Short mmCIF file of C-alpha atoms in Angstrom, two decimals:
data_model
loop_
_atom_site.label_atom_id
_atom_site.label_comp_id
_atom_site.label_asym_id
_atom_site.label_seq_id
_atom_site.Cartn_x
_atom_site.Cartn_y
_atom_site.Cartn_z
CA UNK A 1 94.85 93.23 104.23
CA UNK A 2 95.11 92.58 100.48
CA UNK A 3 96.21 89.37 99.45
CA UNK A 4 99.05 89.46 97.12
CA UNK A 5 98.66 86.10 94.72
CA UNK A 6 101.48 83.51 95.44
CA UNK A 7 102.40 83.02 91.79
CA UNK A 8 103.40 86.56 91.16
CA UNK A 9 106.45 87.25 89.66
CA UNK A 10 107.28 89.70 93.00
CA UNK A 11 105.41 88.12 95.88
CA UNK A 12 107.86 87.74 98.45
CA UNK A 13 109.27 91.40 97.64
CA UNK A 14 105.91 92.86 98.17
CA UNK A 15 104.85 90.44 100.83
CA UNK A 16 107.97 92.08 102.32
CA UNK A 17 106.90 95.92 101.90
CA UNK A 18 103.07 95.01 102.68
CA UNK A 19 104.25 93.20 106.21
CA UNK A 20 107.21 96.59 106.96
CA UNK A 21 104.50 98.82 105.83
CA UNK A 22 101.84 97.55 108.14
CA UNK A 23 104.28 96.91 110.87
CA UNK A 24 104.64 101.01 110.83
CA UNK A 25 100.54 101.27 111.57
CA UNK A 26 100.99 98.70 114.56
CA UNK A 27 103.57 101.03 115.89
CA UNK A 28 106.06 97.90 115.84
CA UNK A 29 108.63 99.58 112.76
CA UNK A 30 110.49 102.90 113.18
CA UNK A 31 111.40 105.37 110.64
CA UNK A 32 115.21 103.83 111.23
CA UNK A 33 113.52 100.49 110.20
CA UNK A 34 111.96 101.61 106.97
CA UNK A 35 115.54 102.85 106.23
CA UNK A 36 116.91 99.65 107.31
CA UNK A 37 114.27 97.56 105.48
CA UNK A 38 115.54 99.77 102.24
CA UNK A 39 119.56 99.25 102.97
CA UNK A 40 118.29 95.07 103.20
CA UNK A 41 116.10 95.38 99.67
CA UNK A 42 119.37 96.97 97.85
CA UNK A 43 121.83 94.06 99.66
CA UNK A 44 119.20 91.22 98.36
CA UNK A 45 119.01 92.69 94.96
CA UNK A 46 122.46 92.35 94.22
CA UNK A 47 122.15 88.80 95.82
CA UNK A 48 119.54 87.82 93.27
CA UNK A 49 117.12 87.88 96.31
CA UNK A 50 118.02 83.66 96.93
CA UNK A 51 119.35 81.99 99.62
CA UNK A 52 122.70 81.50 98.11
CA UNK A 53 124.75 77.96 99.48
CA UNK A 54 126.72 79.01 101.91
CA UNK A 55 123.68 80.33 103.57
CA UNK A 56 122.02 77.61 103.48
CA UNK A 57 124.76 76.14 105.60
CA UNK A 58 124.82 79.02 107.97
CA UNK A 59 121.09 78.20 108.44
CA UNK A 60 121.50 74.59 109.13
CA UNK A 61 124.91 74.83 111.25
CA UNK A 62 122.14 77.47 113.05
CA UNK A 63 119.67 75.16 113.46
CA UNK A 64 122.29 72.29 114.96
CA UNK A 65 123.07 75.16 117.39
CA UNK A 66 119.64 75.93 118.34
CA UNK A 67 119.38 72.47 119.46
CA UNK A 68 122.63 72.33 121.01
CA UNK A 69 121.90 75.18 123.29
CA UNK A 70 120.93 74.95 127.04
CA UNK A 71 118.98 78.06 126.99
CA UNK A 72 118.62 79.72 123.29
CA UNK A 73 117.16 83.44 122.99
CA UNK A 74 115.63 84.21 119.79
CA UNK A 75 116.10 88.37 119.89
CA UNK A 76 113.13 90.24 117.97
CA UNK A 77 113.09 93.73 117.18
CA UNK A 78 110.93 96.18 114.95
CA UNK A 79 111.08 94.69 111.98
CA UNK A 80 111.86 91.10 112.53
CA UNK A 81 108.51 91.62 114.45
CA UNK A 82 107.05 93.05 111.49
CA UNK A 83 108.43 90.83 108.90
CA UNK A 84 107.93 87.22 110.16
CA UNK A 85 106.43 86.98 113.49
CA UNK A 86 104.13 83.56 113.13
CA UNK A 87 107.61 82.12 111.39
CA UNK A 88 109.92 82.78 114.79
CA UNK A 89 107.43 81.96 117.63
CA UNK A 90 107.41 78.84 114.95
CA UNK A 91 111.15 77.55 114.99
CA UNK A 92 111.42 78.84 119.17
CA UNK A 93 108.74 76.28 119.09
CA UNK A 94 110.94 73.93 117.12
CA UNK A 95 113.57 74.50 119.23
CA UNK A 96 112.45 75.07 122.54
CA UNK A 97 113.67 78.45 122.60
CA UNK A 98 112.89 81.77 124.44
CA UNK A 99 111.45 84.89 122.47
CA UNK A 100 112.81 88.10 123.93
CA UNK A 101 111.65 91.69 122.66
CA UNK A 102 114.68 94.23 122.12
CA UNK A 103 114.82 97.30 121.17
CA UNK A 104 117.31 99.43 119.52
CA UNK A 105 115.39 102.54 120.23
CA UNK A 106 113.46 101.32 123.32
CA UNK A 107 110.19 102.97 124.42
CA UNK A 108 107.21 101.55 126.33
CA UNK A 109 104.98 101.58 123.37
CA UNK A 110 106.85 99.66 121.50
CA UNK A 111 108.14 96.95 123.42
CA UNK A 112 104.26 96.51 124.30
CA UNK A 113 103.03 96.66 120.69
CA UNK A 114 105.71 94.24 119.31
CA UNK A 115 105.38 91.51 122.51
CA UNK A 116 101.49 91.98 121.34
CA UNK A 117 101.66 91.43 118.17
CA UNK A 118 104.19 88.09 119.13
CA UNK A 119 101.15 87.14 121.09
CA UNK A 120 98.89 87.47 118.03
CA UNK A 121 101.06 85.04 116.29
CA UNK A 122 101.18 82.84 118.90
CA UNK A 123 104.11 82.88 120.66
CA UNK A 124 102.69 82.03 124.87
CA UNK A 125 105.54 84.22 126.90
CA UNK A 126 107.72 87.17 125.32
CA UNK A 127 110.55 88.42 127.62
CA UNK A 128 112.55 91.87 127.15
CA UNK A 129 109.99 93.42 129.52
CA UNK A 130 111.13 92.89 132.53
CA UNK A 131 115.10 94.50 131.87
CA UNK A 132 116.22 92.91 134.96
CA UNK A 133 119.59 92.05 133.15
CA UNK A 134 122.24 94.62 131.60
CA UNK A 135 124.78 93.46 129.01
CA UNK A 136 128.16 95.68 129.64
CA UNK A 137 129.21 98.24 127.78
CA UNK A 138 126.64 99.51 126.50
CA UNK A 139 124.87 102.88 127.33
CA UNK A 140 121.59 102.33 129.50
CA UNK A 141 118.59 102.32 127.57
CA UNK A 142 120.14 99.90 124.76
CA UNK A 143 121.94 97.59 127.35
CA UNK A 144 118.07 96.38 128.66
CA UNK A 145 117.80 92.58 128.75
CA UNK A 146 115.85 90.14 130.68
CA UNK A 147 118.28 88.09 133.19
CA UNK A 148 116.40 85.12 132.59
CA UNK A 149 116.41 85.82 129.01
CA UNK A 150 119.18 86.94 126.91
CA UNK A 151 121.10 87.55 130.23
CA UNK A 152 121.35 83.85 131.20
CA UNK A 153 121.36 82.78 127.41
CA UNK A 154 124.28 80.52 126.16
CA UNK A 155 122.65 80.49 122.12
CA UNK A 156 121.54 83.76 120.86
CA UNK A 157 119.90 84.40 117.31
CA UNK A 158 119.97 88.68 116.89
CA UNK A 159 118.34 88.90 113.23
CA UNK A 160 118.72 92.42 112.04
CA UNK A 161 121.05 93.62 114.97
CA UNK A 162 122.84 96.72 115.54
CA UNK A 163 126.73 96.41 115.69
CA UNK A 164 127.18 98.13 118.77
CA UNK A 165 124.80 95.09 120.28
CA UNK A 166 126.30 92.26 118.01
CA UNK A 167 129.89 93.07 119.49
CA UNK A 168 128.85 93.52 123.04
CA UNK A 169 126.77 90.35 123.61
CA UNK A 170 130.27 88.43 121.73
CA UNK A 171 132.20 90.19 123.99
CA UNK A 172 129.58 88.48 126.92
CA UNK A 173 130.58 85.10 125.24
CA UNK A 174 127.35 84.21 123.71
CA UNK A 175 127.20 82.63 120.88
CA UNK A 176 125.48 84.63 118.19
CA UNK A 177 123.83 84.06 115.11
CA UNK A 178 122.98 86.80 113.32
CA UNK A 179 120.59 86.85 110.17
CA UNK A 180 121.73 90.14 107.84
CA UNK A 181 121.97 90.68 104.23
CA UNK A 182 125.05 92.75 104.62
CA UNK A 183 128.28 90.82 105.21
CA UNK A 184 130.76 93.49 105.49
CA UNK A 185 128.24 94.54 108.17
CA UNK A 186 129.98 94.53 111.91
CA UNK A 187 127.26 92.57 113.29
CA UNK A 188 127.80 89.49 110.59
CA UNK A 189 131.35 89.71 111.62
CA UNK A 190 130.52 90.09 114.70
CA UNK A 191 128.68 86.54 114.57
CA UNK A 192 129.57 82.69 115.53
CA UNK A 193 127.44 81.99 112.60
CA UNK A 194 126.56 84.87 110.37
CA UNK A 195 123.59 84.11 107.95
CA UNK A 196 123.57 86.30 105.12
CA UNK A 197 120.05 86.13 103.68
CA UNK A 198 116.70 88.08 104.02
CA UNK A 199 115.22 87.05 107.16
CA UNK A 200 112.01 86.01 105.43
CA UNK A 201 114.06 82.80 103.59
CA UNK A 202 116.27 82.23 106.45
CA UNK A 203 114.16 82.04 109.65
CA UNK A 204 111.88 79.52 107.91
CA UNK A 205 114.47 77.84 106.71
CA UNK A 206 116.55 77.37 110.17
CA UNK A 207 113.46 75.95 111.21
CA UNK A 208 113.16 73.42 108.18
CA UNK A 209 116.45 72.36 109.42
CA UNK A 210 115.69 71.82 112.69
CA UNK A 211 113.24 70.13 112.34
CA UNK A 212 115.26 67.35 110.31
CA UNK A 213 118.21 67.60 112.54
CA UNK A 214 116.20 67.26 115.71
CA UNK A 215 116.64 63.70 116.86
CA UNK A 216 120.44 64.05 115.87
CA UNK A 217 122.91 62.47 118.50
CA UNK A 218 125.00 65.45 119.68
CA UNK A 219 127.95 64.15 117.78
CA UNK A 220 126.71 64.67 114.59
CA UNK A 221 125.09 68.62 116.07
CA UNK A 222 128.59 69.20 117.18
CA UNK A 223 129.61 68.34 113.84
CA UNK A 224 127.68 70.49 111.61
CA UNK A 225 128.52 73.27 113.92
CA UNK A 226 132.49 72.52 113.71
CA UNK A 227 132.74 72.19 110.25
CA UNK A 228 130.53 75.97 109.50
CA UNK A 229 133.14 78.18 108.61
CA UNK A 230 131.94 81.86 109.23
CA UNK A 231 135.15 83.62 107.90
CA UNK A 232 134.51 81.76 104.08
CA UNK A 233 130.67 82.22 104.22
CA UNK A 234 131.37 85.95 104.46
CA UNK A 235 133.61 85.95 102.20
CA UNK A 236 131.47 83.68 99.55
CA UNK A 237 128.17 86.00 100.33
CA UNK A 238 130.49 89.18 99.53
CA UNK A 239 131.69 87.61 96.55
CA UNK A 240 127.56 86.79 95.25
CA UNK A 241 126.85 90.38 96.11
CA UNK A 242 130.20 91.67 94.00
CA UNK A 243 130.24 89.30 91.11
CA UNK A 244 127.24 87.73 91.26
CA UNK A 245 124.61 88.03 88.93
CA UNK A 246 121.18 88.98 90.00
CA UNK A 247 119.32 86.92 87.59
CA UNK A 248 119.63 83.43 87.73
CA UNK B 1 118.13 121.46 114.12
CA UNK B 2 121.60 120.26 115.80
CA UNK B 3 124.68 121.26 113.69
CA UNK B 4 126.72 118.70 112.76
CA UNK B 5 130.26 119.87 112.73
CA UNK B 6 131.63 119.62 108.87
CA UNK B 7 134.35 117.74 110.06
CA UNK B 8 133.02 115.14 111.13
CA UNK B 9 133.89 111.67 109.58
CA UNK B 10 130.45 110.82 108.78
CA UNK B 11 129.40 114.48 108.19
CA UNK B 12 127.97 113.73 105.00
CA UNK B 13 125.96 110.69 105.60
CA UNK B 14 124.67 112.30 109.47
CA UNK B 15 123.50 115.02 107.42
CA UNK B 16 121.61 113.35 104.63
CA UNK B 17 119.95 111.09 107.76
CA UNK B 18 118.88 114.13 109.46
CA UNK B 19 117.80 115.69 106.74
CA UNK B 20 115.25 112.52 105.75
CA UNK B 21 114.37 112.15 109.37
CA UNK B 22 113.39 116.22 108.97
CA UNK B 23 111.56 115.72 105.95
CA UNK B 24 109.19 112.99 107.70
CA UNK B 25 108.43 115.60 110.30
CA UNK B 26 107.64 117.75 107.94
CA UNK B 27 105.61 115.86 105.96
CA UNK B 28 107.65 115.94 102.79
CA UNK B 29 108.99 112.23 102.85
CA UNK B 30 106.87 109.32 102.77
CA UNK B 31 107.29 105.86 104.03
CA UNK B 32 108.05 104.20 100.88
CA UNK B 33 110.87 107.64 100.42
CA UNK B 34 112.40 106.19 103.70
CA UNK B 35 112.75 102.83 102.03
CA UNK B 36 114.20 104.02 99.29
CA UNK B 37 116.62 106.38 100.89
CA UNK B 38 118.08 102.61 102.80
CA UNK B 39 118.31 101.53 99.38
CA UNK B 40 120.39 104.24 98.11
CA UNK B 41 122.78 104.50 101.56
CA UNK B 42 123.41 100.62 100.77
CA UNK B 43 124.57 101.05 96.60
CA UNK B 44 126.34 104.25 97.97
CA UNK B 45 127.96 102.56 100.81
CA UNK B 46 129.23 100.03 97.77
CA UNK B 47 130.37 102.52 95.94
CA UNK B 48 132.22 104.14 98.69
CA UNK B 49 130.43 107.06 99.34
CA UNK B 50 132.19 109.20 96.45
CA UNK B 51 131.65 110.91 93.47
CA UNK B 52 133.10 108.33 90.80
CA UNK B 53 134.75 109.80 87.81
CA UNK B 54 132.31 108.54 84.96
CA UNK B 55 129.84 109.96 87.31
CA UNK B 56 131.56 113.77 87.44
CA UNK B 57 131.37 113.08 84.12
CA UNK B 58 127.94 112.50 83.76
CA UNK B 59 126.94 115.82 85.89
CA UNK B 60 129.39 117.62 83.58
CA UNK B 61 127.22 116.51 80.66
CA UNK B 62 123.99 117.04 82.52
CA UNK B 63 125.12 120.68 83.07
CA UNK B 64 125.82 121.55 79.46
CA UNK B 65 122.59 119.28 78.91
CA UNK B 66 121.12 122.04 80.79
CA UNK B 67 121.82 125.10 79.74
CA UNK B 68 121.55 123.77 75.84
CA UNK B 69 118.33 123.61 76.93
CA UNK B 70 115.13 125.75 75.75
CA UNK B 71 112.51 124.46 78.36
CA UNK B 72 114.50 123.05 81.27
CA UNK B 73 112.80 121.70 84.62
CA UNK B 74 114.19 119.98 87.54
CA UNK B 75 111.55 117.66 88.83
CA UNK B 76 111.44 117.27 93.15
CA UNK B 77 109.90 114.51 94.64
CA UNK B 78 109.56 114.14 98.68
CA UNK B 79 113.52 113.08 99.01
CA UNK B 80 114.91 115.29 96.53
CA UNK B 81 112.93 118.10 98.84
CA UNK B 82 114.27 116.70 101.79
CA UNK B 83 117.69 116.49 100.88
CA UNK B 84 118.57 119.35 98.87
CA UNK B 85 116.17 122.28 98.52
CA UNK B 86 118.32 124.78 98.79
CA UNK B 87 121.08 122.63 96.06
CA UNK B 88 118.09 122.53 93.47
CA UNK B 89 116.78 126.03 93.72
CA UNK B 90 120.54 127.20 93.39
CA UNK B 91 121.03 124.69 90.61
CA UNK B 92 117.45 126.09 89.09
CA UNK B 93 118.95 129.51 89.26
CA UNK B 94 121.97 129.01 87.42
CA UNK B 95 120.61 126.91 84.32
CA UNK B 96 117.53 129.09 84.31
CA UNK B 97 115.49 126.15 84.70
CA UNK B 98 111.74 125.79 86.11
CA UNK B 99 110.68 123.82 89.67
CA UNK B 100 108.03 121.20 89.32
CA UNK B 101 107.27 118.76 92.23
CA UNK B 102 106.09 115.30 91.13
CA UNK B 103 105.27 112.70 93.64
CA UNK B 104 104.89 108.69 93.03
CA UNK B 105 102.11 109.15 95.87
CA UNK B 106 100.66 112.37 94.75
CA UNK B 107 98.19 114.04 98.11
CA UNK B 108 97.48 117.89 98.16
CA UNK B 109 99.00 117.83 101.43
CA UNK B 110 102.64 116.34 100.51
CA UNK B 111 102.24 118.76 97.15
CA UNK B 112 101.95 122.07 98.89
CA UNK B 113 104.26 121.10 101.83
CA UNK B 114 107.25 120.10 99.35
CA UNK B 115 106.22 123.55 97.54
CA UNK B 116 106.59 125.72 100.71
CA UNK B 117 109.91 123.95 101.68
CA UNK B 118 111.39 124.65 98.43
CA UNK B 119 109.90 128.71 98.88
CA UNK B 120 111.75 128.82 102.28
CA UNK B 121 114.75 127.55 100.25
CA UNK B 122 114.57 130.46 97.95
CA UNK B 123 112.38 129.11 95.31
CA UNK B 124 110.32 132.12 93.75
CA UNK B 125 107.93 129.52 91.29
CA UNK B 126 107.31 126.23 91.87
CA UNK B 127 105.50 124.42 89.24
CA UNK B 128 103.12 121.22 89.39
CA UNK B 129 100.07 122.49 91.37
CA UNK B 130 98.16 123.35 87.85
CA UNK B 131 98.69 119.60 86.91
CA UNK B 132 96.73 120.21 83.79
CA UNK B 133 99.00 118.17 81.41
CA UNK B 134 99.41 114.20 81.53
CA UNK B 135 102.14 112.07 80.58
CA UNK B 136 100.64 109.23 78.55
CA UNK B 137 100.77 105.78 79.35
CA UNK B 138 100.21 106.56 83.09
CA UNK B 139 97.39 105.94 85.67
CA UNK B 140 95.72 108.62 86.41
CA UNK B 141 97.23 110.29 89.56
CA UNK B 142 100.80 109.02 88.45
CA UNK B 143 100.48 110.98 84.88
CA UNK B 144 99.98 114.60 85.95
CA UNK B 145 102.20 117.48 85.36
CA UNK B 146 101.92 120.80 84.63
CA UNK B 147 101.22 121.97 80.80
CA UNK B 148 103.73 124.36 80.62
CA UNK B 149 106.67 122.27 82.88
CA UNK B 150 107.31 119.02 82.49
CA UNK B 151 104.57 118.68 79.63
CA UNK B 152 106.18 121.59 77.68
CA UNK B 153 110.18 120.80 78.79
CA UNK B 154 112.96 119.43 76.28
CA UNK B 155 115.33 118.54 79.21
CA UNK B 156 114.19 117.37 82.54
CA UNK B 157 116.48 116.32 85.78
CA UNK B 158 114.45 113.55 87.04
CA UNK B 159 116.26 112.90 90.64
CA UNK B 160 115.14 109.29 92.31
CA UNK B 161 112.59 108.64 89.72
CA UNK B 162 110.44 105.96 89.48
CA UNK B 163 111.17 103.67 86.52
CA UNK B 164 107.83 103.43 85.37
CA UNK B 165 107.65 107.16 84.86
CA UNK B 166 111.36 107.60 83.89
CA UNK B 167 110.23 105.24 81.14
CA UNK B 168 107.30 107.35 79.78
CA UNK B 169 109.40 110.43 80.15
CA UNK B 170 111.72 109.31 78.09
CA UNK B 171 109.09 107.35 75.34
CA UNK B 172 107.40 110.84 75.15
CA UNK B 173 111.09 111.99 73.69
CA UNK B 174 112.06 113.85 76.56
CA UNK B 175 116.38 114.31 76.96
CA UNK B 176 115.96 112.75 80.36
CA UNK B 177 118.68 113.48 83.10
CA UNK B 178 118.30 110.64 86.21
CA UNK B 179 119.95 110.80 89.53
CA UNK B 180 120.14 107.42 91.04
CA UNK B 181 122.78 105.39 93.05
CA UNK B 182 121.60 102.19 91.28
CA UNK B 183 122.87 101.74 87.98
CA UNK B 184 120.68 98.82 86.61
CA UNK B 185 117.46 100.41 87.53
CA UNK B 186 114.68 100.97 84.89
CA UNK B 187 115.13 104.93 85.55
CA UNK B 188 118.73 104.68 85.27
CA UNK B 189 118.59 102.77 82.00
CA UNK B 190 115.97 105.14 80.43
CA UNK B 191 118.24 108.02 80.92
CA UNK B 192 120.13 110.51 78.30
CA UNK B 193 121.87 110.69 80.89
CA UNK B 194 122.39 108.48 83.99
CA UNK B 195 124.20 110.43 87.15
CA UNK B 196 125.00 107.63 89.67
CA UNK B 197 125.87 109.33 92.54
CA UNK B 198 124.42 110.51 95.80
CA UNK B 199 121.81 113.48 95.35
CA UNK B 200 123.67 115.26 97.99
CA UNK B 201 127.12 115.13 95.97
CA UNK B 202 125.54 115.26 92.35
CA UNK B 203 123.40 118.41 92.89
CA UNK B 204 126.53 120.89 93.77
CA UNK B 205 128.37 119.12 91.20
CA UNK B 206 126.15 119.70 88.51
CA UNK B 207 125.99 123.61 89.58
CA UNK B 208 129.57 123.63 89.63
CA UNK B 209 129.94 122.86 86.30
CA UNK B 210 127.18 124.81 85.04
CA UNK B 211 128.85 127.92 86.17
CA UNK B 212 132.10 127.05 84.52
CA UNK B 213 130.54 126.09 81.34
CA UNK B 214 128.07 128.96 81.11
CA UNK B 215 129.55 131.40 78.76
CA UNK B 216 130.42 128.05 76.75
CA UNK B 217 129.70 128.49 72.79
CA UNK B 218 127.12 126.09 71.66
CA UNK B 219 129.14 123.83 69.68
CA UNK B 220 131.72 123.19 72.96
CA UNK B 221 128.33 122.52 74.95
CA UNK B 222 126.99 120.38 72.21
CA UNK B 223 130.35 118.28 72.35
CA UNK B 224 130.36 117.90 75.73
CA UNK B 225 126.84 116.09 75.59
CA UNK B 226 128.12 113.96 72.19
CA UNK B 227 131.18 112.34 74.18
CA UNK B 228 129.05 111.39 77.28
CA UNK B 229 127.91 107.57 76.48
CA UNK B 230 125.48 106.67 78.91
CA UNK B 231 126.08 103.32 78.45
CA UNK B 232 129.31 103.22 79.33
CA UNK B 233 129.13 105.08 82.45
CA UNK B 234 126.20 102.65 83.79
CA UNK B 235 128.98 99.90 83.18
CA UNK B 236 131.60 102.09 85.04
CA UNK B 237 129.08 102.68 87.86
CA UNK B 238 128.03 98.77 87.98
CA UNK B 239 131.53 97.58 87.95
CA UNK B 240 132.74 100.42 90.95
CA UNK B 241 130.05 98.95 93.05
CA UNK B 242 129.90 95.10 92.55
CA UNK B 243 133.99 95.28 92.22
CA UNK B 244 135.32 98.71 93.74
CA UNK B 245 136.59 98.98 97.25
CA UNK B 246 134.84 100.38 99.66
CA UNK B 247 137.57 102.02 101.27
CA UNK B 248 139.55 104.09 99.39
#
């Protein structure tokens, strides 16, 4: 693995395509990843590739969340794997929350290969392999959870999700925070807390959070929750990705 | 290959994604052509998935561009191959302009498989396998083209071109045509002229107007290129996406 120097200009855009890149030679990212990983780069771009404000807020009222829950799921799929694997098993450390593999297209291989590669970064137990669990609605293969897992789960964080998924597991009455750079995206509206940001600044950045917030009284959890407003950080994230400039 | 009915609402943007996922198999599109492709369904998502009218006008110009033209090539890379053989060697045909594939990850293998896709599209010469001329101010690998194409050419279609090489196209006084659906990239900025549209949509277009302007006088051909500004159709194309509606 090369090392890409800290201090240049571009490292966290080509930390980004060296981590997707080698994700495809674990067998963890798909070719509908790499295209996904492209539609994200063009969505950050016009962002300024920052964690704008109101994201920052999404990320804490996240974090409150996380610690709110009774049993949180954090879901991980290709390229979440890919992209920031030590950084999740990380915050569901934080947080004390599950880490459950989950697959938009779901093969043996590849559930393996990710929950391995979770292992390599130390994460102790990965669910999504047992599919005991089926959330409605949803044709077989893609309605695969664990019943322990995202099937019993009250808190759900689905970075990178597929809208068919996002809209189903609302429709279950989890809450669901969703990480994606595109807010018009049915998944972010979709979301109790959409965070519009790239995955590699938010999911660190939930867990900074957390890790401040976490001997809050509930009051003041409750609090940061109530007063996240989902419907104005969409609308504030569309705006930066409209009008915004992408140099700061 | 599955038809997809023309019908369909998302017939055109099914059809580019099969036609990528094809190219893969086929070993014509590379990983870093998937990203890309994501990148260009996201700023042509933004742009609503249309032909904008600064941009017909732009392929208008880059038709009469054309066939003012002495030397004329249409460079391919592994999307352009993927996407629209059969568009290009039509396109080729009318403006009596040479084939050259040129790849940002140049292997024998991707070469000659891009160069028999084109010849089952209908291509009779497909240039760039000589690669005995260089375009200066380019490593090695990234500089070679063939003598008598792109090293001989006064107007070149560069489709999805890489800005570094867009760059020393244009600094080696090429008229430089660009296809991309981002209108502040390097490639787009080093342009003649910029077309900022889909591949799928510009390609046609481009033919369609050759064939109406191709028993154009000089001087009406020569106009049509003097009234294109470039600059102002990048601004056009910039405001459509950060301000335009996605649903029209």
């Amino acid at each position: 693995m090369t090392e890409i120097p800290e201090d240049h200009p571009r490292y966290e855009s080509l930390l980004t395509r060296h981590r997707i890149e080698a994700g495809v030679d674990a067998g963890i990212t798909s070719r509908q990843g790499l295209i996904a990983q492209g539609r994200g780069e063009a969505f950050d771009y016009l962002l300024g590739e920052r964690t704008i404000e109101s994201a920052d807020a999404a990320e804490r009222a996240a974090a409150a969340q996380l610690l709110l829950a009774e049993r949180p799921v954090l879901s991980v799929n290709g390229n979440v794997a890919a992209l920031c694997p030590g950084e999740l098993v990380e915050l569901a450390d934080v947080v004390d929350a599950a880490l459950e593999v989950n697959l938009f297209n779901r093969t043996d291989e590849r559930m393996e290969a990710i929950a391995a590669h979770l292992r390599e970064h130390g994460a102790t137990e990965v669910k999504g392999l047992t599919a005991d669990g089926r959330i409605p609605g949803l044709s077989h293969e893609r309605a695969k959870v664990d019943a322990d897992g995202i099937g019993a789960a009250d808190v759900v964080l689905v970075p990178l999700e597929d809208g068919d998924r996002a809209e189903a597991l609302a429709a279950m009455g989890k809450i669901e925070l969703v990480v994606d750079l595109n807010p018009m995206s049915r998944s972010a509206q979709a979301a109790d807390i959409p965070i519009i940001d790239n995955i590699i600044r938010a999911v660190p950045n939930v867990t900074r959070h957390a890790r401040k917030l976490r001997g809050a009284p509930r009051e003041e959890l409750d609090a940061i929750v109530a007063e996240f407003d989902a419907s104005a950080a969409l609308d504030d994230a569309e705006r930066a990705i409209r009008n915004g400039t992408t140099q700061e």
